[in-house]
Amino acid sequence: MEGGKPLVLIPFFSLLKRASCILGLFSQNPAISITENVLHFKAQGHGAKGDNVYEFHLEFLDLVKPEPAYKLTQRQVNITVQKKVSQWWERLTKQEKRPLFLAPDFDRWLDESDAEMELRAKEEERLNKLRLESQGSPETLISLKKGYLFMYNLVQFLGFSWMFVNMTVRFFILGKESFYDTFHTMADMMYFCQMLSVVETINAAIGVTKSPVMPSLIQLLGRNFILFIIFGTMEEMQNKAVVFFVFYTWSTIEIFRYPFYMLYCLDMDWKVLTWLRYTVWIPLYPLGCLAEAVSVIQSIPVFNETGRFSFTLPYPVKIKVRFSFFLQIYLILLFLGKCWLCNRLFPVLSLEGRVK
């Protein structure tokens, strides 16, 4: 005290610098304001020299916002001054020489490289969070898989149901006459369903479903060979009655199989449908095999007559190999393959039927 008046002293000022703000640590009971880019500080405090007034003025290098924020603690005052433009300054004050009372707080100092690392860490944390959200929880993935399988089975069921109902109605109205134009009325839908059935084999191969891959693949190749090669490439075969029986047996099997899978996706069990799914295929599967074999046998003379897919071996053999030769081999493979599938499917389906 001098003449009864408190001394006017400059407080110790530790500086913590960031790209968008400046933080200072001061003493108690402050009067803080910013005018014309100058920070004005005045406070009454008790220090080594007793009760005194602490005061200073600090002109910043660049523009700052005129509303400083501060937080009062028992030991200090934390002041935050926001820059008008978020950028790095080469120094704090307008004067080049740093004021003596101003000292950086190196424990909390943040330079440009530190800020970049901090921003990078925050960005990585944000990306990791987005990645986890995009992957979803196991329950979400299971729901998505069930929804996908339900829609696939629904589309297949609608396609085969349309063909089954259409062929049944046409048979009751037209009788045997409906046999001979079955291909022209049903081919587009059958093409669609059989091409879509490739998804079923892929699902089994990649583990989306627990179905065995080989039976699904053999059935896919066998049906598509009959549909695209025997019927699709030979107009003479498209007007035969055997087309009706092939398409009808295929459709009858599938109108029970796909609804069963749909209910399975919903964790539901309808005992009547379950019984039909594990029973109807037993007579229909051999009938379908027989119809496919008849179509191959009927196509042999047609391929011999047209010479389609036949070829001649190069010199010096020069033997003409008819496609009918491969069809005869296919007949043998057809019966062997169907017998193998029956041996594989019968115990599996019977066991599943008992479990259900």
Short mmCIF file of C-alpha atoms in Angstrom, two decimals:
data_model
loop_
_atom_site.label_atom_id
_atom_site.label_comp_id
_atom_site.label_asym_id
_atom_site.label_seq_id
_atom_site.Cartn_x
_atom_site.Cartn_y
_atom_site.Cartn_z
CA MET A 1 0.00 0.00 0.00
CA GLU A 2 1.27 3.46 -0.87
CA GLY A 3 -0.45 6.50 0.78
CA GLY A 4 -3.42 4.29 1.63
CA LYS A 5 -3.90 3.28 -1.97
CA PRO A 6 -3.39 -0.26 -3.26
CA LEU A 7 -0.57 -0.88 -5.68
CA VAL A 8 -1.42 -1.44 -9.32
CA LEU A 9 0.44 -4.56 -10.38
CA ILE A 10 0.57 -6.73 -13.48
CA PRO A 11 -0.57 -10.32 -12.83
CA PHE A 12 1.24 -13.40 -14.01
CA PHE A 13 -0.38 -14.52 -17.25
CA SER A 14 0.07 -18.09 -18.60
CA LEU A 15 -1.05 -18.58 -22.18
CA LEU A 16 -2.65 -21.62 -23.81
CA LYS A 17 -2.97 -21.20 -27.58
CA ARG A 18 -5.38 -22.87 -30.03
CA ALA A 19 -6.34 -22.21 -33.64
CA SER A 20 -9.72 -20.75 -32.79
CA CYS A 21 -9.25 -19.35 -29.28
CA ILE A 22 -6.76 -17.97 -26.73
CA LEU A 23 -6.95 -18.98 -23.08
CA GLY A 24 -5.34 -17.06 -20.21
CA LEU A 25 -5.00 -17.96 -16.52
CA PHE A 26 -5.24 -15.01 -14.05
CA SER A 27 -6.01 -14.08 -10.45
CA GLN A 28 -9.38 -13.34 -8.77
CA ASN A 29 -12.37 -10.93 -9.00
CA PRO A 30 -11.75 -9.72 -12.55
CA ALA A 31 -13.20 -6.90 -14.60
CA ILE A 32 -12.60 -8.07 -18.17
CA SER A 33 -13.56 -6.45 -21.46
CA ILE A 34 -12.40 -6.12 -25.05
CA THR A 35 -12.51 -2.83 -26.92
CA GLU A 36 -10.95 -2.18 -30.30
CA ASN A 37 -9.16 -5.52 -30.27
CA VAL A 38 -7.54 -4.81 -26.88
CA LEU A 39 -8.12 -7.01 -23.84
CA HIS A 40 -8.58 -4.96 -20.63
CA PHE A 41 -8.11 -6.74 -17.33
CA LYS A 42 -8.48 -5.37 -13.79
CA ALA A 43 -8.91 -7.30 -10.54
CA GLN A 44 -8.48 -6.93 -6.80
CA GLY A 45 -6.27 -9.65 -5.36
CA HIS A 46 -4.14 -10.68 -2.42
CA GLY A 47 -0.57 -11.56 -3.31
CA ALA A 48 2.92 -11.49 -1.85
CA LYS A 49 2.61 -7.72 -1.36
CA GLY A 50 -0.81 -7.86 0.26
CA ASP A 51 -4.08 -6.60 -1.25
CA ASN A 52 -3.43 -4.89 -4.55
CA VAL A 53 -5.03 -4.09 -7.87
CA TYR A 54 -3.81 -6.16 -10.81
CA GLU A 55 -4.25 -4.59 -14.21
CA PHE A 56 -2.97 -4.93 -17.78
CA HIS A 57 -3.95 -4.23 -21.39
CA LEU A 58 -3.16 -6.62 -24.24
CA GLU A 59 -3.56 -5.73 -27.92
CA PHE A 60 -3.97 -8.84 -30.10
CA LEU A 61 -2.30 -9.44 -33.44
CA ASP A 62 -5.53 -9.95 -35.35
CA LEU A 63 -9.26 -9.48 -34.89
CA VAL A 64 -11.00 -11.15 -31.95
CA LYS A 65 -14.61 -11.28 -30.83
CA PRO A 66 -15.50 -8.55 -28.30
CA GLU A 67 -17.16 -10.94 -25.80
CA PRO A 68 -14.52 -12.71 -23.70
CA ALA A 69 -15.57 -15.64 -21.54
CA TYR A 70 -14.00 -16.40 -18.19
CA LYS A 71 -14.28 -18.94 -15.41
CA LEU A 72 -13.38 -18.06 -11.81
CA THR A 73 -11.68 -20.65 -9.60
CA GLN A 74 -10.09 -20.39 -6.13
CA ARG A 75 -6.61 -19.99 -7.57
CA GLN A 76 -7.10 -18.26 -10.90
CA VAL A 77 -9.32 -16.86 -13.61
CA ASN A 78 -9.49 -18.72 -16.94
CA ILE A 79 -10.18 -16.33 -19.82
CA THR A 80 -11.18 -17.48 -23.31
CA VAL A 81 -10.99 -15.05 -26.23
CA GLN A 82 -12.44 -16.22 -29.54
CA LYS A 83 -10.73 -15.30 -32.81
CA LYS A 84 -12.98 -13.90 -35.50
CA VAL A 85 -11.25 -16.10 -38.10
CA SER A 86 -10.13 -19.59 -37.09
CA GLN A 87 -6.48 -19.61 -38.15
CA TRP A 88 -2.97 -19.83 -36.73
CA TRP A 89 -1.21 -16.62 -35.67
CA GLU A 90 2.54 -16.20 -35.83
CA ARG A 91 2.37 -14.49 -32.40
CA LEU A 92 -0.25 -13.37 -29.90
CA THR A 93 0.25 -9.61 -29.62
CA LYS A 94 0.52 -6.87 -32.14
CA GLN A 95 3.89 -5.81 -30.77
CA GLU A 96 6.65 -8.13 -31.89
CA LYS A 97 8.32 -8.39 -28.50
CA ARG A 98 6.43 -10.59 -26.04
CA PRO A 99 5.37 -8.78 -22.84
CA LEU A 100 7.37 -9.85 -19.80
CA PHE A 101 4.29 -10.89 -17.82
CA LEU A 102 3.15 -13.21 -20.62
CA ALA A 103 4.37 -16.83 -20.55
CA PRO A 104 3.17 -19.87 -22.53
CA ASP A 105 1.66 -22.81 -20.67
CA PHE A 106 3.78 -25.51 -22.33
CA ASP A 107 1.93 -28.33 -20.58
CA ARG A 108 -1.23 -27.47 -22.49
CA TRP A 109 0.24 -25.66 -25.50
CA LEU A 110 -1.12 -26.76 -28.88
CA ASP A 111 0.75 -25.95 -32.08
CA GLU A 112 -0.26 -26.63 -35.69
CA SER A 113 1.19 -30.14 -35.86
CA ASP A 114 -0.51 -31.08 -32.58
CA ALA A 115 -3.80 -29.69 -33.86
CA GLU A 116 -3.52 -31.68 -37.06
CA MET A 117 -2.93 -34.85 -35.05
CA GLU A 118 -5.87 -34.04 -32.82
CA LEU A 119 -8.14 -33.40 -35.82
CA ARG A 120 -6.91 -36.58 -37.49
CA ALA A 121 -7.65 -38.59 -34.37
CA LYS A 122 -11.14 -37.10 -34.15
CA GLU A 123 -11.75 -37.85 -37.84
CA GLU A 124 -10.60 -41.46 -37.39
CA GLU A 125 -12.89 -41.79 -34.40
CA ARG A 126 -15.80 -40.42 -36.43
CA LEU A 127 -15.08 -42.78 -39.35
CA ASN A 128 -14.83 -45.76 -37.01
CA LYS A 129 -18.16 -44.82 -35.48
CA LEU A 130 -19.76 -44.52 -38.92
CA ARG A 131 -18.22 -47.86 -39.94
CA LEU A 132 -19.69 -49.57 -36.90
CA GLU A 133 -23.07 -47.97 -37.54
CA SER A 134 -23.02 -49.06 -41.20
CA GLN A 135 -22.15 -52.63 -40.23
CA GLY A 136 -25.02 -52.68 -37.82
CA SER A 137 -25.65 -54.96 -34.89
CA PRO A 138 -25.93 -58.76 -35.30
CA GLU A 139 -29.69 -58.50 -34.77
CA THR A 140 -29.93 -55.98 -37.61
CA LEU A 141 -27.92 -58.19 -39.95
CA ILE A 142 -30.10 -61.20 -39.13
CA SER A 143 -33.23 -59.14 -39.80
CA LEU A 144 -31.84 -57.95 -43.13
CA LYS A 145 -30.95 -61.50 -44.15
CA LYS A 146 -34.39 -62.78 -43.24
CA GLY A 147 -36.04 -59.93 -45.12
CA TYR A 148 -33.92 -60.60 -48.20
CA LEU A 149 -34.65 -64.35 -48.15
CA PHE A 150 -38.35 -63.73 -47.55
CA MET A 151 -38.59 -61.44 -50.59
CA TYR A 152 -36.67 -63.90 -52.77
CA ASN A 153 -38.94 -66.80 -51.79
CA LEU A 154 -42.02 -64.61 -52.22
CA VAL A 155 -41.06 -63.65 -55.78
CA GLN A 156 -40.36 -67.27 -56.70
CA PHE A 157 -43.62 -68.41 -55.10
CA LEU A 158 -45.63 -65.83 -57.04
CA GLY A 159 -43.94 -66.81 -60.31
CA PHE A 160 -44.48 -70.55 -59.96
CA SER A 161 -47.99 -70.04 -58.55
CA TRP A 162 -48.91 -67.97 -61.59
CA MET A 163 -47.74 -70.76 -63.90
CA PHE A 164 -49.44 -73.49 -61.85
CA VAL A 165 -52.79 -71.70 -61.75
CA ASN A 166 -52.57 -70.68 -65.40
CA MET A 167 -51.80 -74.21 -66.61
CA THR A 168 -54.51 -75.70 -64.37
CA VAL A 169 -57.20 -73.28 -65.58
CA ARG A 170 -56.19 -73.74 -69.21
CA PHE A 171 -56.33 -77.52 -68.84
CA PHE A 172 -59.88 -77.43 -67.41
CA ILE A 173 -61.03 -75.05 -70.14
CA LEU A 174 -59.15 -76.34 -73.20
CA GLY A 175 -58.39 -79.91 -72.17
CA LYS A 176 -55.51 -81.61 -73.97
CA GLU A 177 -55.29 -78.73 -76.44
CA SER A 178 -53.64 -76.65 -73.73
CA PHE A 179 -50.65 -79.04 -73.71
CA TYR A 180 -49.33 -77.95 -77.07
CA ASP A 181 -48.96 -74.20 -76.51
CA THR A 182 -47.73 -74.36 -72.91
CA PHE A 183 -44.27 -73.17 -73.89
CA HIS A 184 -45.54 -70.08 -75.72
CA THR A 185 -47.73 -69.02 -72.79
CA MET A 186 -45.42 -69.94 -69.90
CA ALA A 187 -41.88 -69.66 -71.25
CA ASP A 188 -41.20 -66.05 -70.26
CA MET A 189 -42.20 -66.62 -66.64
CA MET A 190 -40.32 -69.93 -66.48
CA TYR A 191 -37.21 -68.26 -67.92
CA PHE A 192 -37.45 -65.59 -65.23
CA CYS A 193 -37.91 -68.02 -62.34
CA GLN A 194 -35.15 -70.36 -63.47
CA MET A 195 -32.66 -67.54 -64.02
CA LEU A 196 -33.57 -66.17 -60.60
CA SER A 197 -32.96 -69.59 -59.07
CA VAL A 198 -29.23 -68.98 -59.65
CA VAL A 199 -29.48 -66.77 -56.54
CA GLU A 200 -30.51 -69.82 -54.52
CA THR A 201 -27.32 -71.67 -55.41
CA ILE A 202 -25.22 -68.57 -54.70
CA ASN A 203 -26.88 -68.18 -51.29
CA ALA A 204 -25.95 -71.75 -50.42
CA ALA A 205 -22.38 -71.29 -51.70
CA ILE A 206 -21.63 -68.13 -49.71
CA GLY A 207 -23.36 -69.31 -46.54
CA VAL A 208 -26.47 -67.12 -46.58
CA THR A 209 -28.52 -70.32 -46.30
CA LYS A 210 -27.59 -73.68 -44.82
CA SER A 211 -28.73 -75.64 -47.88
CA PRO A 212 -26.14 -78.02 -49.40
CA VAL A 213 -24.54 -76.56 -52.52
CA MET A 214 -24.24 -79.64 -54.75
CA PRO A 215 -27.94 -80.67 -54.79
CA SER A 216 -28.94 -77.08 -55.50
CA LEU A 217 -26.34 -76.77 -58.28
CA ILE A 218 -27.27 -80.10 -59.92
CA GLN A 219 -30.97 -79.23 -59.92
CA LEU A 220 -30.22 -75.77 -61.34
CA LEU A 221 -28.06 -77.12 -64.17
CA GLY A 222 -30.47 -79.95 -64.95
CA ARG A 223 -33.55 -77.75 -65.19
CA ASN A 224 -31.78 -75.04 -67.15
CA PHE A 225 -30.42 -77.59 -69.62
CA ILE A 226 -33.96 -78.82 -70.30
CA LEU A 227 -35.42 -75.30 -70.45
CA PHE A 228 -32.77 -73.43 -72.43
CA ILE A 229 -31.25 -76.18 -74.60
CA ILE A 230 -33.95 -78.79 -75.19
CA PHE A 231 -36.94 -76.45 -75.31
CA GLY A 232 -35.45 -73.02 -75.88
CA THR A 233 -33.30 -73.75 -78.94
CA MET A 234 -35.63 -76.17 -80.77
CA GLU A 235 -38.96 -74.83 -82.01
CA GLU A 236 -39.97 -78.40 -82.87
CA MET A 237 -39.89 -79.26 -79.15
CA GLN A 238 -41.89 -76.23 -78.05
CA ASN A 239 -45.18 -77.60 -79.39
CA LYS A 240 -44.95 -80.99 -77.70
CA ALA A 241 -47.16 -82.06 -74.78
CA VAL A 242 -44.15 -83.02 -72.69
CA VAL A 243 -43.50 -79.32 -72.06
CA PHE A 244 -46.73 -79.15 -70.07
CA PHE A 245 -45.77 -82.05 -67.82
CA VAL A 246 -42.26 -80.74 -67.19
CA PHE A 247 -43.50 -77.25 -66.32
CA TYR A 248 -46.41 -78.58 -64.26
CA THR A 249 -44.31 -80.87 -62.07
CA TRP A 250 -41.72 -78.14 -61.52
CA SER A 251 -44.40 -75.63 -60.52
CA THR A 252 -46.24 -78.06 -58.23
CA ILE A 253 -43.07 -78.82 -56.29
CA GLU A 254 -42.17 -75.15 -55.89
CA ILE A 255 -45.59 -73.85 -54.77
CA PHE A 256 -45.13 -75.87 -51.58
CA ARG A 257 -41.40 -75.37 -51.12
CA TYR A 258 -41.19 -71.57 -51.33
CA PRO A 259 -44.09 -70.79 -48.93
CA PHE A 260 -42.47 -73.12 -46.41
CA TYR A 261 -39.23 -71.11 -46.64
CA MET A 262 -41.18 -67.85 -46.35
CA LEU A 263 -42.74 -68.95 -43.06
CA TYR A 264 -39.35 -70.20 -41.89
CA CYS A 265 -37.95 -66.67 -42.40
CA LEU A 266 -40.74 -65.39 -40.13
CA ASP A 267 -40.04 -68.09 -37.51
CA MET A 268 -43.49 -69.55 -38.16
CA ASP A 269 -44.58 -73.14 -38.71
CA TRP A 270 -47.82 -74.24 -40.37
CA LYS A 271 -48.06 -77.98 -39.84
CA VAL A 272 -50.15 -78.63 -42.97
CA LEU A 273 -47.67 -76.81 -45.19
CA THR A 274 -44.76 -78.52 -43.45
CA TRP A 275 -46.30 -81.93 -44.10
CA LEU A 276 -46.94 -81.07 -47.77
CA ARG A 277 -43.43 -79.70 -48.24
CA TYR A 278 -41.85 -82.95 -46.95
CA THR A 279 -44.36 -85.31 -48.61
CA VAL A 280 -45.44 -83.98 -52.01
CA TRP A 281 -41.92 -84.02 -53.45
CA ILE A 282 -41.67 -87.81 -52.99
CA PRO A 283 -44.01 -88.68 -55.91
CA LEU A 284 -43.45 -85.46 -57.85
CA TYR A 285 -39.67 -85.66 -58.00
CA PRO A 286 -39.60 -88.99 -59.92
CA LEU A 287 -42.44 -87.77 -62.15
CA GLY A 288 -40.47 -84.64 -62.97
CA CYS A 289 -37.40 -86.76 -63.70
CA LEU A 290 -39.48 -88.97 -66.00
CA ALA A 291 -40.91 -85.95 -67.84
CA GLU A 292 -37.41 -84.50 -68.33
CA ALA A 293 -36.14 -87.84 -69.66
CA VAL A 294 -39.05 -88.04 -72.12
CA SER A 295 -38.26 -84.55 -73.39
CA VAL A 296 -34.61 -85.53 -73.96
CA ILE A 297 -35.61 -88.75 -75.77
CA GLN A 298 -38.06 -86.86 -78.01
CA SER A 299 -35.41 -84.26 -78.83
CA ILE A 300 -32.80 -86.78 -80.04
CA PRO A 301 -34.32 -87.33 -83.53
CA VAL A 302 -34.96 -83.59 -83.84
CA PHE A 303 -31.29 -82.78 -83.16
CA ASN A 304 -30.22 -85.55 -85.57
CA GLU A 305 -32.43 -84.12 -88.29
CA THR A 306 -31.42 -80.49 -87.86
CA GLY A 307 -27.77 -81.17 -87.04
CA ARG A 308 -27.82 -78.40 -84.44
CA PHE A 309 -24.86 -78.41 -82.04
CA SER A 310 -23.26 -81.23 -84.05
CA PHE A 311 -19.66 -80.79 -85.21
CA THR A 312 -16.93 -82.56 -87.21
CA LEU A 313 -13.58 -83.40 -85.67
CA PRO A 314 -10.58 -81.88 -87.46
CA TYR A 315 -8.29 -83.70 -89.90
CA PRO A 316 -7.23 -86.51 -89.97
CA VAL A 317 -10.15 -87.90 -87.94
CA LYS A 318 -12.98 -86.07 -89.71
CA ILE A 319 -15.69 -87.82 -87.73
CA LYS A 320 -19.01 -86.05 -87.30
CA VAL A 321 -20.09 -85.98 -83.69
CA ARG A 322 -23.82 -85.56 -83.29
CA PHE A 323 -25.28 -83.71 -80.35
CA SER A 324 -27.63 -86.65 -79.83
CA PHE A 325 -24.61 -88.64 -78.61
CA PHE A 326 -24.23 -86.22 -75.70
CA LEU A 327 -27.98 -86.39 -75.07
CA GLN A 328 -27.75 -90.16 -74.63
CA ILE A 329 -24.94 -89.67 -72.13
CA TYR A 330 -27.02 -86.98 -70.45
CA LEU A 331 -29.89 -89.45 -70.02
CA ILE A 332 -27.62 -91.75 -68.05
CA LEU A 333 -26.31 -88.84 -65.97
CA LEU A 334 -29.88 -87.62 -65.46
CA PHE A 335 -31.02 -90.83 -63.80
CA LEU A 336 -27.81 -91.21 -61.81
CA GLY A 337 -28.00 -87.61 -60.66
CA LYS A 338 -31.67 -87.85 -59.68
CA CYS A 339 -31.03 -91.07 -57.74
CA TRP A 340 -28.12 -89.42 -55.94
CA LEU A 341 -30.26 -86.38 -55.12
CA CYS A 342 -33.05 -88.58 -53.79
CA ASN A 343 -30.61 -90.47 -51.57
CA ARG A 344 -29.24 -87.16 -50.30
CA LEU A 345 -32.53 -85.33 -49.90
CA PHE A 346 -34.77 -88.07 -48.53
CA PRO A 347 -33.00 -88.57 -45.16
CA VAL A 348 -32.34 -84.83 -44.79
CA LEU A 349 -35.92 -83.79 -45.54
CA SER A 350 -37.35 -86.62 -43.45
CA LEU A 351 -35.20 -85.59 -40.48
CA GLU A 352 -36.12 -81.92 -40.90
CA GLY A 353 -39.79 -82.88 -41.14
CA ARG A 354 -39.61 -84.79 -37.85
CA VAL A 355 -37.75 -81.93 -36.17
CA LYS A 356 -40.36 -79.44 -37.31
#
